[in-house]
Amino acid sequence: MAPYDVIVAGGGPSGATTAFYAAKAGLNVAIIDRSCFPRDKACGGLLTARLLDELPELRPYIEPVIECPSRDVNLYSPSLKHRIDYVFPLGTPWNVRREVFDHALLEAARDAGADVLTETRVTGYQFNGGVKVTTSRGDFRSKMVIGATGPNDMLAGQVRQRRNLNPWNDREMAIALMWEPVVGKEFIDSAFGDNRSLLVHFKPGGIEGFGWVFPKEGRLNIGFGGYKHSMKLVKLREIWKEYISLLKKDGYFPQEHPVPPVKGAPIPLVGPMKATTMDHTLIVGDAAGMVSPLSGEGIYYGMHAGKIAIKTIKNALKTGNFTQAYLDAYHRDWSMVFGNELSDLAFFSRMVLKMPERMVYYGTRDKKLCEIFADLFLGITPGGLGKKKPMARTLFNAVRYPYFGLG
Ligand SMILES: Cc1cc2nc3c(=O)[nH]c(=O)nc-3n(C[C@H](O)[C@H](O)[C@H](O)COP(=O)(O)OP(=O)(O)OC[C@H]3O[C@@H](n4cnc5c(N)ncnc54)[C@H](O)[C@@H]3O)c2cc1C
């Protein structure tokens, strides 16, 4: 069998988008995933508007699976004493269910011409002038491989080894737990209104992170997550029960509904890897740490990186140059688009988690500060806002509204 031009390992949003654009560019591409689709994935399922602006070719697949937009957010301080009610200016976030969304993207890749192999686990790679990909269903050959299997990606591990990069530690990796209980449209209409208001609670149970409720059409997406080192210190099931009790008390979860089960997954929250290529290989999405450390949003970055990668993949196939040095063009390209943005978000995530009580308190008084942070969350300013503006506004608040509480 003739080798593929590209094999994409992992059929989540990052891998499916890479395969979609590669197939659209006329490349001979296969995408391999261990799961049977449609499959679920632990996620809040919140997308930002820029996704469709950057990836208009995927609109016909994404738009039909958007459940509803959310038009505002209620953001609580850890003590619950302060609450910001903020209406999103533009760049409304949308709610999807990952089971449906990921399936639609994989179908997009198939429609574009990619060979889609599901229920097939990638078990290894051998590099020898090309790549032999070993799977649970036999071996496949290609000229290039894309690592898109999420935070524990095997190829990303090899890139780290070759480039002397340390694996993510417990202060760089987060764990998030969530569930999507069906509570009915009627309940959601009455508790969350047409605005489908998002709820965010800082530091539930003292973890270094936040809890959320993202209302969909008939289900609630409820979860909480934080850095692994802080999650290890607490009883996660207790926090889950307490969080559901809090939501019940405030009328955001049906009284009669039992505490739903919970499932979790890791998220790299330190910003992207310093290197995302090696010979014949590119890494995209969570595999490369392309996640906002402020919000945990990774779908947009992974999908955008998949599109950006196509230029380098095409050039490598055209010139026959698959060396790391040549493929580093991909690393430079995505870094130019959102590298600074992600490192700024890492900075602001640390700042917000150091003083969440104070930041929410400032936000209740200063609409401008809310607008700036909404911009950071939603990625309204292309390439990010930089550090100066949010820092200056926070300092302005510190002087104007001295805060003598904790945090
Ligand atoms: C609880 C939680 C909430 C989140 N909420 C949001 C949110 O609201 N918005 C947002 O933008 N981001 C959110 N994220 C982050 C988001 O889920 C990820 O950034 C996103 O899924 C990354 O996509 P990906 O394609 O890189 O990886 P994944 O979606 O993890 O896809 C990887 C794929 O690889 C497959 N795979 C794994 N190993 C193998 C193997 N050996 N062989 C073959 N296939 C394999 C898996 O089956 C999977 O389909 C959240 C994450 C968590 C954990």
Coordinates of C-alpha atoms and ligand atoms in Angstrom, one line a residue:
M1 CA 0.0 0.0 0.0
A2 CA 1.3 3.5 -0.9
P3 CA 2.2 5.5 2.1
Y4 CA 0.0 8.3 3.2
D5 CA 1.3 11.9 2.9
V6 CA 0.1 12.5 6.5
I7 CA -1.2 10.4 9.3
V8 CA -3.0 12.3 12.1
A9 CA -3.0 10.4 15.4
G10 CA -6.0 11.5 17.4
G11 CA -9.5 12.4 16.1
G12 CA -10.4 15.2 18.6
P13 CA -11.0 18.8 17.4
S14 CA -7.3 19.4 16.8
G15 CA -6.6 16.2 14.8
A16 CA -9.9 16.3 12.9
T17 CA -9.3 20.0 11.9
T18 CA -5.7 19.1 10.7
A19 CA -7.0 16.2 8.7
F20 CA -9.9 18.3 7.3
Y21 CA -7.6 21.1 5.9
A22 CA -4.9 18.6 4.8
A23 CA -7.5 16.6 2.8
K24 CA -9.0 19.9 1.4
A25 CA -5.4 20.8 0.2
G26 CA -5.4 17.6 -1.8
L27 CA -3.2 15.5 0.5
N28 CA -3.5 11.8 1.0
V29 CA -4.4 11.7 4.7
A30 CA -5.5 9.3 7.3
I31 CA -6.8 10.1 10.8
I32 CA -6.7 7.4 13.5
D33 CA -8.6 7.4 16.8
R34 CA -8.9 4.7 19.5
S35 CA -12.5 5.6 20.2
C36 CA -15.8 4.7 18.6
F37 CA -17.5 7.9 17.4
P38 CA -19.7 9.6 18.5
R39 CA -17.7 9.5 21.8
D40 CA -17.9 11.9 24.7
K41 CA -15.0 13.9 26.1
A42 CA -14.8 15.6 29.5
C43 CA -15.2 19.3 28.6
G44 CA -17.2 22.4 29.3
G45 CA -18.1 22.6 25.6
L46 CA -17.8 26.4 25.5
L47 CA -16.6 27.9 22.2
T48 CA -15.6 31.4 21.5
A49 CA -16.9 33.3 18.5
R50 CA -13.5 33.7 16.8
L51 CA -13.4 29.9 16.1
L52 CA -15.8 30.5 13.2
D53 CA -14.0 33.6 12.0
E54 CA -10.7 31.8 11.8
L55 CA -12.1 28.5 10.4
P56 CA -14.9 29.6 8.1
E57 CA -14.6 26.4 6.0
L58 CA -15.9 24.4 9.0
R59 CA -19.0 26.6 9.5
P60 CA -21.4 24.2 7.8
Y61 CA -20.3 21.5 10.2
I62 CA -20.1 23.6 13.4
E63 CA -23.1 25.9 13.1
P64 CA -25.7 23.1 13.1
V65 CA -24.3 21.6 16.3
I66 CA -24.3 24.8 18.4
E67 CA -26.9 24.3 21.1
C68 CA -27.2 27.9 22.3
P69 CA -25.2 31.1 22.8
S70 CA -24.6 32.4 26.4
R71 CA -25.1 36.2 26.6
D72 CA -23.8 36.9 30.1
V73 CA -21.8 35.5 33.0
N74 CA -22.2 35.6 36.8
L75 CA -18.8 35.4 38.4
Y76 CA -18.5 34.7 42.2
S77 CA -15.6 35.4 44.5
P78 CA -14.4 32.5 46.7
S79 CA -16.3 33.8 49.8
L80 CA -19.4 34.3 47.6
K81 CA -19.6 37.9 49.0
H82 CA -18.9 39.5 45.7
R83 CA -20.5 38.7 42.4
I84 CA -19.9 40.2 38.9
D85 CA -22.9 40.2 36.5
Y86 CA -21.4 40.8 33.2
V87 CA -23.1 41.0 29.8
F88 CA -20.8 40.0 27.0
P89 CA -20.1 42.9 24.6
L90 CA -19.5 40.9 21.4
G91 CA -17.9 37.6 20.7
T92 CA -20.7 35.7 22.4
P93 CA -19.6 32.3 23.6
W94 CA -21.5 29.3 22.3
N95 CA -22.4 26.0 24.0
V96 CA -21.8 22.7 22.2
R97 CA -21.9 19.1 23.4
R98 CA -18.5 17.4 22.7
E99 CA -20.1 14.1 21.7
V100 CA -21.9 15.9 18.9
F101 CA -19.3 18.5 18.0
D102 CA -16.3 16.1 17.8
H103 CA -18.3 13.7 15.6
A104 CA -19.3 16.6 13.3
L105 CA -15.6 17.6 12.9
L106 CA -14.6 14.0 12.1
E107 CA -17.3 13.8 9.5
A108 CA -16.0 17.0 8.0
A109 CA -12.5 15.4 7.7
R110 CA -14.1 12.3 6.1
D111 CA -16.2 14.5 3.7
A112 CA -13.0 16.4 2.7
G113 CA -11.5 13.0 1.7
A114 CA -9.5 11.8 4.7
D115 CA -9.5 8.1 5.6
V116 CA -11.0 7.9 9.0
L117 CA -10.0 4.9 11.2
T118 CA -11.8 4.7 14.5
E119 CA -11.5 2.1 17.2
T120 CA -7.9 1.9 16.3
R121 CA -5.2 2.6 18.9
V122 CA -1.9 4.0 17.9
T123 CA 0.8 2.0 19.8
G124 CA 4.1 3.3 18.4
Y125 CA 6.1 5.0 15.7
Q126 CA 9.2 4.0 13.8
F127 CA 11.1 6.6 11.8
N128 CA 13.2 5.4 8.9
G129 CA 13.1 7.9 6.0
G130 CA 9.3 8.1 6.6
V131 CA 7.1 6.9 9.5
K132 CA 5.7 3.5 10.3
V133 CA 2.7 4.0 12.6
T134 CA 1.9 0.8 14.6
T135 CA -1.7 0.4 15.6
S136 CA -4.1 -2.1 17.1
R137 CA -5.2 -2.8 13.5
G138 CA -1.8 -3.2 11.9
D139 CA 0.9 -0.9 10.5
F140 CA 0.4 2.2 8.3
R141 CA 3.1 4.2 6.5
S142 CA 3.3 8.0 5.9
K143 CA 5.7 10.7 5.1
M144 CA 4.6 12.8 8.1
V145 CA 2.8 12.3 11.4
I146 CA 0.7 14.7 13.5
G147 CA 0.5 14.1 17.2
A148 CA -3.0 15.1 18.4
T149 CA -3.9 12.5 21.0
G150 CA -4.2 15.0 23.9
P151 CA -2.1 15.7 27.0
N152 CA -0.3 12.3 27.1
D153 CA 0.6 12.2 23.4
M154 CA 3.4 9.8 22.6
L155 CA 5.0 11.9 19.9
A156 CA 5.0 15.0 22.2
G157 CA 6.9 12.9 24.7
Q158 CA 9.5 12.1 22.0
V159 CA 9.8 15.8 21.1
R160 CA 10.4 16.6 24.7
Q161 CA 13.1 14.0 25.0
R162 CA 14.9 15.2 21.9
R163 CA 14.6 18.9 22.8
N164 CA 15.5 18.4 26.5
L165 CA 12.1 19.7 27.7
N166 CA 10.7 18.5 31.1
P167 CA 7.3 16.8 31.2
W168 CA 4.6 18.9 32.8
N169 CA 4.6 18.8 36.6
D170 CA 1.6 19.1 39.0
R171 CA 1.8 22.9 39.1
E172 CA 1.6 23.0 35.3
M173 CA -1.1 20.4 34.8
A174 CA -4.7 20.8 35.9
I175 CA -7.4 18.2 36.5
A176 CA -11.0 19.0 35.7
L177 CA -14.1 17.1 36.6
M178 CA -17.5 17.5 35.0
W179 CA -20.8 16.0 34.1
E180 CA -23.7 16.9 31.9
P181 CA -26.9 15.9 33.7
V182 CA -30.2 16.1 31.8
V183 CA -32.3 18.5 33.8
G184 CA -34.8 19.6 31.1
K185 CA -35.2 22.7 29.0
E186 CA -38.0 24.0 31.3
F187 CA -35.7 24.0 34.3
I188 CA -32.9 25.7 32.4
D189 CA -35.3 28.3 30.9
S190 CA -36.5 29.3 34.4
A191 CA -33.1 29.2 36.2
F192 CA -30.8 30.5 33.4
G193 CA -33.2 32.4 31.2
D194 CA -32.9 33.0 27.5
N195 CA -29.5 34.5 28.1
R196 CA -28.3 31.0 29.2
S197 CA -26.1 32.8 31.8
L198 CA -22.8 31.2 32.6
L199 CA -21.9 30.7 36.2
V200 CA -18.3 30.7 37.4
H201 CA -17.2 30.2 41.1
F202 CA -13.6 30.9 42.0
K203 CA -11.8 28.4 44.2
P204 CA -14.7 26.1 45.2
G205 CA -13.5 24.0 48.2
G206 CA -10.2 26.0 48.2
I207 CA -8.8 24.4 45.1
E208 CA -6.6 26.5 42.9
G209 CA -9.1 26.9 40.1
F210 CA -12.8 27.4 39.5
G211 CA -16.2 25.8 39.2
W212 CA -18.6 26.4 36.4
V213 CA -22.1 25.8 35.1
F214 CA -22.6 26.1 31.4
P215 CA -26.3 25.7 30.5
K216 CA -27.1 23.9 27.2
E217 CA -30.5 23.3 25.8
G218 CA -31.7 20.5 28.1
R219 CA -28.6 19.7 30.0
L220 CA -26.3 21.5 32.4
N221 CA -22.5 21.2 32.0
I222 CA -21.2 21.4 35.5
G223 CA -17.6 21.0 36.6
F224 CA -14.7 22.3 38.5
G225 CA -11.0 22.1 37.9
G226 CA -7.7 23.2 39.3
Y227 CA -4.0 22.7 39.3
K228 CA -3.1 19.1 40.1
H229 CA -1.1 19.9 43.2
S230 CA -4.1 21.6 44.8
M231 CA -6.5 18.9 43.7
K232 CA -4.4 16.2 45.3
L233 CA -4.9 17.9 48.7
V234 CA -8.7 17.7 48.8
K235 CA -11.5 15.1 48.6
L236 CA -12.8 15.7 45.1
R237 CA -16.1 13.9 45.6
E238 CA -16.8 16.0 48.7
I239 CA -16.2 19.2 46.8
W240 CA -18.4 17.9 44.0
K241 CA -21.2 17.2 46.5
E242 CA -20.7 20.6 48.1
Y243 CA -20.8 22.3 44.7
I244 CA -24.0 20.6 43.7
S245 CA -25.5 21.6 47.2
L246 CA -24.5 25.2 46.6
L247 CA -26.2 25.2 43.1
K248 CA -29.3 23.6 44.6
K249 CA -29.4 26.3 47.3
D250 CA -29.2 29.1 44.7
G251 CA -31.8 27.4 42.5
Y252 CA -29.4 26.4 39.7
F253 CA -29.8 22.7 40.1
P254 CA -33.2 20.8 40.6
Q255 CA -33.8 20.0 44.3
E256 CA -35.0 16.5 43.6
H257 CA -32.1 15.6 41.3
P258 CA -29.5 13.2 42.8
V259 CA -25.9 14.3 42.9
P260 CA -24.7 13.3 39.4
P261 CA -21.7 11.1 38.8
V262 CA -18.5 12.8 37.7
K263 CA -15.7 12.2 35.3
G264 CA -12.4 13.9 34.9
A265 CA -9.5 14.6 32.5
P266 CA -6.1 16.4 32.6
I267 CA -5.6 19.8 31.0
P268 CA -2.1 21.3 30.5
L269 CA -2.3 24.8 31.9
V270 CA 1.2 26.2 31.6
G271 CA 1.1 27.4 28.1
P272 CA 2.4 25.7 25.0
M273 CA 5.5 23.5 24.6
K274 CA 8.7 25.4 23.6
A275 CA 9.1 23.0 20.7
T276 CA 6.4 21.3 18.7
T277 CA 8.3 19.6 15.9
M278 CA 10.8 16.9 15.2
D279 CA 11.8 15.1 12.0
H280 CA 8.6 14.1 10.1
T281 CA 6.5 15.3 13.0
L282 CA 4.2 18.1 14.2
I283 CA 2.3 18.3 17.5
V284 CA -1.1 20.1 17.8
G285 CA -3.7 20.9 20.4
D286 CA -3.6 19.6 24.0
A287 CA -0.7 17.4 23.0
A288 CA 1.4 20.6 22.6
G289 CA -0.2 22.4 25.6
M290 CA -2.2 24.8 23.4
V291 CA -4.7 25.8 26.1
S292 CA -5.6 29.1 27.7
P293 CA -4.2 28.9 31.3
L294 CA -6.8 31.5 32.3
S295 CA -10.0 29.7 31.2
G296 CA -8.9 26.2 30.2
E297 CA -10.1 26.9 26.6
G298 CA -8.2 24.6 24.3
I299 CA -10.6 23.8 21.4
Y300 CA -10.0 27.1 19.5
Y301 CA -6.2 27.0 19.9
G302 CA -5.9 23.3 18.9
M303 CA -8.1 23.7 15.8
H304 CA -6.4 26.9 14.7
A305 CA -3.0 25.2 15.0
G306 CA -4.3 22.4 12.8
K307 CA -5.2 24.9 10.1
I308 CA -1.9 26.7 10.5
A309 CA 0.0 23.5 10.2
I310 CA -1.1 22.9 6.6
K311 CA 1.2 25.4 5.1
T312 CA 4.3 23.7 6.5
I313 CA 3.0 20.2 5.7
K314 CA 2.4 21.2 2.1
N315 CA 5.9 22.8 1.8
A316 CA 7.6 19.8 3.3
L317 CA 5.8 17.4 0.9
K318 CA 6.6 19.7 -2.0
T319 CA 10.3 20.0 -1.2
G320 CA 10.8 16.5 0.4
N321 CA 12.4 18.2 3.4
F322 CA 11.0 16.7 6.6
T323 CA 13.7 17.8 9.0
Q324 CA 13.0 19.3 12.3
A325 CA 14.7 22.5 11.2
Y326 CA 12.4 22.8 8.2
L327 CA 9.3 21.9 10.1
D328 CA 10.0 24.5 12.7
A329 CA 8.3 27.0 10.4
Y330 CA 5.0 25.5 11.9
H331 CA 6.2 26.4 15.4
R332 CA 7.0 29.9 14.4
D333 CA 3.7 30.3 12.5
W334 CA 1.4 29.4 15.4
S335 CA 3.6 31.3 17.9
M336 CA 3.2 34.4 15.8
V337 CA -0.6 34.0 15.9
F338 CA -1.3 33.0 19.5
G339 CA 2.1 32.3 21.3
N340 CA 2.2 35.7 23.1
E341 CA -1.4 35.5 23.9
L342 CA -1.1 32.2 25.7
S343 CA 2.0 33.3 27.7
D344 CA 0.1 36.5 28.7
L345 CA -2.9 34.4 29.8
A346 CA -0.6 32.3 31.9
F347 CA 0.6 35.4 33.7
F348 CA -3.0 36.6 34.3
S349 CA -4.1 33.2 35.4
R350 CA -1.5 33.3 38.2
M351 CA -2.5 36.8 39.1
V352 CA -6.3 36.1 39.3
L353 CA -5.7 32.9 41.3
K354 CA -3.5 34.7 43.8
M355 CA -6.2 37.3 44.6
P356 CA -9.6 36.1 43.2
E357 CA -11.6 37.7 46.0
R358 CA -10.0 41.1 45.3
M359 CA -10.3 40.8 41.5
V360 CA -14.0 40.0 41.7
Y361 CA -14.5 42.9 44.1
Y362 CA -12.8 45.2 41.7
G363 CA -14.9 43.9 38.9
T364 CA -18.1 44.7 40.8
R365 CA -17.0 48.3 40.8
D366 CA -15.2 48.8 37.5
K367 CA -17.0 47.8 34.2
K368 CA -13.8 48.7 32.3
L369 CA -11.8 46.0 34.2
C370 CA -14.6 43.5 33.4
E371 CA -14.4 44.4 29.7
I372 CA -10.6 43.9 29.7
F373 CA -10.9 40.5 31.3
A374 CA -13.8 39.5 29.0
D375 CA -11.5 40.3 26.1
L376 CA -8.9 38.0 27.6
F377 CA -11.4 35.2 28.1
L378 CA -13.1 35.5 24.8
G379 CA -10.0 36.4 22.7
I380 CA -11.7 39.5 21.3
T381 CA -8.5 41.4 20.4
P382 CA -6.7 39.3 17.8
G383 CA -3.3 38.2 19.1
G384 CA -4.2 39.1 22.6
L385 CA -4.4 42.3 24.6
G386 CA -0.8 42.2 25.9
K387 CA 0.0 42.7 29.6
K388 CA 0.1 46.5 30.0
K389 CA -3.6 47.3 29.7
P390 CA -4.9 44.7 32.2
M391 CA -2.1 45.4 34.6
A392 CA -2.6 49.2 34.5
R393 CA -6.4 48.8 35.1
T394 CA -5.8 46.4 38.0
L395 CA -3.4 48.8 39.6
F396 CA -5.8 51.7 39.1
N397 CA -8.4 49.6 41.0
A398 CA -6.0 48.7 43.8
V399 CA -5.5 52.5 44.4
R400 CA -9.1 53.5 43.9
Y401 CA -10.8 50.7 45.8
P402 CA -8.4 49.6 48.6
Y403 CA -9.3 46.1 49.7
F404 CA -8.5 44.9 53.2
G405 CA -10.0 41.4 53.0
L406 CA -8.0 38.3 52.2
G407 CA -7.0 37.2 48.7
Ligands
LIG1 C1 -13.3 19.1 32.2 C2 -12.7 19.9 31.0 C3 -13.4 21.0 30.6 C4 -13.0 21.8 29.5 N1 -13.7 22.8 29.0 C5 -13.4 23.4 27.9 C6 -14.2 24.4 27.3 O1 -15.3 24.7 27.8 N2 -13.8 25.0 26.1 C7 -12.6 24.7 25.5 O2 -12.3 25.3 24.5 N3 -11.8 23.7 26.1 C8 -12.1 23.1 27.2 N4 -11.4 22.1 27.7 C9 -10.1 21.7 27.0 C10 -10.5 20.9 25.7 O3 -11.3 19.8 26.1 C11 -9.2 20.5 25.0 O4 -8.4 21.6 24.8 C12 -9.6 19.8 23.7 O5 -10.3 18.7 23.8 C13 -8.3 19.6 22.9 O6 -8.6 18.9 21.7 P1 -7.5 17.8 21.1 O7 -8.1 17.4 19.8 O8 -6.2 18.4 21.2 O9 -7.5 16.6 22.1 P2 -8.7 15.6 22.6 O10 -10.0 16.3 22.4 O11 -8.3 15.1 23.9 O12 -8.7 14.5 21.5 C14 -7.7 13.5 21.5 C15 -8.2 12.3 20.8 O13 -7.1 11.3 20.7 C16 -7.6 10.0 20.9 N5 -6.5 9.2 21.4 C17 -5.9 9.2 22.5 N6 -4.9 8.3 22.6 C18 -4.9 7.7 21.4 C19 -4.1 6.6 20.9 N7 -3.1 6.0 21.5 N8 -4.5 6.2 19.6 C20 -5.5 6.7 18.9 N9 -6.2 7.7 19.4 C21 -6.0 8.2 20.6 C22 -8.8 10.2 21.9 O14 -9.7 9.2 21.7 C23 -9.3 11.6 21.5 O15 -10.4 11.4 20.6 C24 -11.8 21.4 28.8 C25 -11.0 20.2 29.3 C26 -11.5 19.5 30.4 C27 -10.8 18.3 30.8

